[in-house]
Tab-separated table of C-alpha atoms in Angstrom:
chain	number	residue	atom	x	y	z
A	1	SER	CA	35.893	126.442	93.961
A	2	SER	CA	35.482	122.726	93.462
A	3	GLY	CA	36.933	120.221	95.868
A	4	ILE	CA	37.756	117.970	92.958
A	5	ASN	CA	40.152	119.895	90.748
A	6	ALA	CA	40.197	123.574	89.862
A	7	GLU	CA	41.987	122.964	86.566
A	8	TRP	CA	40.951	120.189	84.239
A	9	PRO	CA	42.156	121.485	80.889
A	10	LEU	CA	41.947	119.884	77.510
A	11	ARG	CA	44.773	120.509	75.081
A	12	PRO	CA	44.117	123.318	72.597
A	13	GLY	CA	41.814	122.164	69.854
A	14	GLU	CA	40.442	119.218	71.838
A	15	LYS	CA	37.266	121.075	72.680
A	16	TYR	CA	36.201	120.170	69.147
A	17	ASP	CA	37.073	116.507	69.701
A	18	LYS	CA	33.940	115.151	71.331
A	19	VAL	CA	35.617	111.849	72.272
A	20	ALA	CA	38.308	113.705	74.244
A	21	VAL	CA	35.649	115.863	75.908
A	22	LYS	CA	33.539	112.778	76.711
A	23	ASN	CA	36.525	111.016	78.250
A	24	GLY	CA	37.414	114.114	80.283
A	25	ILE	CA	33.862	114.420	81.605
A	26	ASP	CA	33.774	110.678	82.347
A	27	ASP	CA	37.049	110.924	84.277
A	28	LEU	CA	35.790	113.856	86.315
A	29	LEU	CA	32.504	112.078	87.110
A	30	ARG	CA	34.467	109.001	88.183
A	31	LYS	CA	36.756	111.098	90.338
A	32	THR	CA	33.798	112.871	91.955
A	33	PHE	CA	32.049	109.613	92.809
A	34	THR	CA	35.190	108.112	94.343
A	35	THR	CA	36.353	111.177	96.298
A	36	LYS	CA	33.257	113.125	97.295
A	37	TYR	CA	30.887	110.188	97.860
A	38	SER	CA	33.471	107.553	98.823
A	39	VAL	CA	32.140	105.038	96.304
A	40	THR	CA	34.637	102.202	95.998
A	41	GLU	CA	35.390	101.517	92.348
A	42	THR	CA	35.220	97.925	91.179
A	43	PHE	CA	36.801	96.666	88.001
A	44	LYS	CA	34.788	93.498	87.309
A	45	THR	CA	33.742	94.480	83.781
A	46	ARG	CA	37.208	95.695	82.793
A	47	ASP	CA	38.849	92.643	84.354
A	48	THR	CA	36.557	90.404	82.308
A	49	ARG	CA	37.543	92.293	79.157
A	50	LEU	CA	41.223	91.846	80.034
A	51	LEU	CA	40.664	88.131	80.632
A	52	ILE	CA	39.043	87.756	77.205
A	53	CYS	CA	41.993	89.611	75.620
A	54	PHE	CA	44.473	87.455	77.541
A	55	ILE	CA	42.837	84.235	76.336
A	56	ALA	CA	42.958	85.496	72.734
A	57	CYS	CA	46.652	86.324	73.143
A	58	VAL	CA	47.367	82.892	74.617
A	59	PHE	CA	45.916	81.237	71.510
A	60	SER	CA	47.904	83.587	69.286
A	61	GLY	CA	51.105	83.062	71.258
A	62	PHE	CA	50.696	79.292	71.324
A	63	GLY	CA	50.223	79.276	67.545
A	64	CYS	CA	53.396	81.324	67.038
A	65	LEU	CA	55.395	79.171	69.457
A	66	TYR	CA	54.193	75.931	67.887
A	67	ASP	CA	55.043	77.246	64.421
A	68	PHE	CA	58.511	78.203	65.646
A	69	LEU	CA	59.125	74.739	67.134
A	70	HIS	CA	57.478	72.828	64.257
A	71	PRO	CA	57.863	74.758	60.961
A	72	PHE	CA	54.931	75.399	58.625
A	73	PRO	CA	53.861	72.273	56.876
A	74	GLU	CA	53.763	70.414	60.176
A	75	SER	CA	52.050	73.256	62.084
A	76	LYS	CA	49.312	73.966	59.536
A	77	LEU	CA	46.445	72.480	61.584
A	78	ILE	CA	47.535	74.086	64.862
A	79	LEU	CA	47.967	77.471	63.164
A	80	ALA	CA	44.506	77.198	61.636
A	81	LEU	CA	42.916	76.257	64.978
A	82	CYS	CA	44.757	78.992	66.892
A	83	SER	CA	43.900	81.622	64.275
A	84	LEU	CA	40.253	80.586	64.247
A	85	SER	CA	40.178	80.607	68.069
A	86	TYR	CA	41.832	84.029	68.202
A	87	PHE	CA	39.329	85.626	65.828
A	88	THR	CA	36.385	83.903	67.537
A	89	ILE	CA	37.482	85.209	70.925
A	90	THR	CA	38.068	88.669	69.460
A	91	GLY	CA	34.504	88.556	68.137
A	92	LEU	CA	33.361	87.585	71.630
A	93	LEU	CA	35.232	90.629	72.924
A	94	TYR	CA	33.288	92.923	70.578
A	95	VAL	CA	30.008	91.350	71.662
A	96	TRP	CA	31.057	91.872	75.302
A	97	GLU	CA	31.837	95.547	74.667
A	98	TRP	CA	28.606	96.231	72.745
A	99	PHE	CA	26.084	94.327	74.840
A	100	VAL	CA	27.573	94.137	78.346
A	101	GLU	CA	29.788	97.191	78.796
A	102	LYS	CA	27.611	99.599	76.767
A	103	GLY	CA	29.847	102.610	77.391
A	104	THR	CA	30.355	101.859	81.085
A	105	PHE	CA	33.135	103.960	82.545
A	106	PHE	CA	32.509	103.441	86.259
A	107	GLU	CA	31.299	100.622	88.466
A	108	GLY	CA	31.399	100.723	92.203
A	109	HIS	CA	29.725	99.975	95.480
A	110	LEU	CA	28.773	101.983	98.530
A	111	ASN	CA	27.617	100.264	101.715
A	112	GLY	CA	26.626	97.133	99.798
A	113	ASN	CA	24.755	99.105	97.132
A	114	LYS	CA	25.944	98.990	93.522
A	115	VAL	CA	26.384	101.876	91.119
A	116	LYS	CA	27.194	101.844	87.409
A	117	LEU	CA	27.749	104.888	85.195
A	118	SER	CA	27.858	104.882	81.422
A	119	SER	CA	27.902	107.612	78.822
A	120	TYR	CA	27.308	108.041	75.142
A	121	ILE	CA	27.657	110.747	72.506
A	122	PRO	CA	25.863	109.953	69.233
A	123	ARG	CA	27.640	110.439	65.957
A	124	TYR	CA	27.294	113.970	64.532
A	125	SER	CA	25.848	115.243	67.798
A	126	GLY	CA	27.143	117.210	70.732
A	127	ASP	CA	24.660	115.681	73.158
A	128	TYR	CA	26.241	113.840	76.081
A	129	THR	CA	23.984	111.173	77.581
A	130	ILE	CA	24.806	109.857	81.034
A	131	SER	CA	23.119	106.807	82.474
A	132	GLY	CA	23.367	105.839	86.092
A	133	GLU	CA	22.174	102.505	87.397
A	134	SER	CA	21.921	101.760	91.088
A	135	GLU	CA	20.924	98.743	93.081
A	136	VAL	CA	19.816	99.723	96.557
A	137	ASP	CA	18.540	96.987	98.870
A	138	GLY	CA	17.798	94.739	95.882
A	139	THR	CA	15.853	97.408	93.971
A	140	THR	CA	17.387	98.440	90.663
A	141	SER	CA	16.744	101.866	89.199
A	142	GLU	CA	18.118	103.858	86.296
A	143	VAL	CA	18.606	107.583	85.865
A	144	LYS	CA	19.339	108.984	82.424
A	145	TYR	CA	19.705	112.495	81.120
A	146	THR	CA	21.146	114.233	78.090
A	147	LYS	CA	22.851	117.606	77.829
A	148	CYS	CA	25.004	119.376	75.289
A	149	ILE	CA	28.718	118.923	76.023
A	150	SER	CA	29.180	122.696	75.832
A	151	THR	CA	27.328	122.853	79.178
A	152	TRP	CA	30.496	121.622	80.873
A	153	LEU	CA	33.103	123.604	78.896
A	154	ASP	CA	34.188	127.206	79.006
A	155	GLU	CA	35.096	129.130	75.857
A	156	SER	CA	38.753	128.112	76.026
A	157	GLY	CA	37.837	124.422	76.141
A	158	LYS	CA	38.458	123.721	79.822
A	159	ILE	CA	36.088	121.341	81.526
A	160	LEU	CA	34.300	123.083	84.385
A	161	PRO	CA	34.561	120.838	87.457
A	162	ASP	CA	32.141	122.907	89.556
A	163	ILE	CA	29.329	122.332	87.089
A	164	ILE	CA	30.158	118.643	86.794
A	165	GLU	CA	30.190	118.345	90.578
A	166	LYS	CA	26.662	119.846	90.728
A	167	GLU	CA	25.484	117.454	88.022
A	168	THR	CA	27.057	114.574	89.925
A	169	GLU	CA	25.194	115.676	93.062
A	170	GLN	CA	21.886	115.518	91.170
A	171	LEU	CA	22.782	112.131	89.717
A	172	TYR	CA	23.806	110.785	93.118
A	173	GLN	CA	20.631	112.103	94.764
A	174	SER	CA	18.474	110.545	92.040
A	175	MET	CA	20.202	107.187	92.361
A	176	PHE	CA	20.549	106.835	96.145
A	177	LYS	CA	18.779	109.389	98.311
A	178	SER	CA	15.262	108.942	96.929
A	179	LYS	CA	15.434	105.205	97.749
A	180	ALA	CA	16.259	105.889	101.396
A	181	GLN	CA	13.030	107.817	101.992
């Protein structure tokens, strides 16, 4: 049996919810990389997203506080500026998620080498695409493959960790071992 987790069930009915299945597979891949291969997870991308959200909330909070201390007619300009800033920063957040994160669910490093995993399931499709990027000794490479999500589920809807662990082994080998030779 798998060294990761023998039971990784989805709730009944979730096997038809491809987002829940994708998130479960992503979590298991993340767990495999951190436990089996001792890749240290970094949170740079998520921390940047949180910083962007925090800045948007600061503008929103300042606008509310200023309006509380100086009622509406006096606070009209500040409210307009804070609202405009909030929506501009929220737009920046969407751009960040679309163009920088691109479905990234794991970033980490191993012995100075970087690894980044992202996944995607197209609309109206059951195909799960995993992309792995690695930077080994300054050389960047990308591995990408697509499989049907049913590959990793049994008939009851449980995610099969043994199969995911084998897939992770292939992904890891493609990203790191071939560069060492």
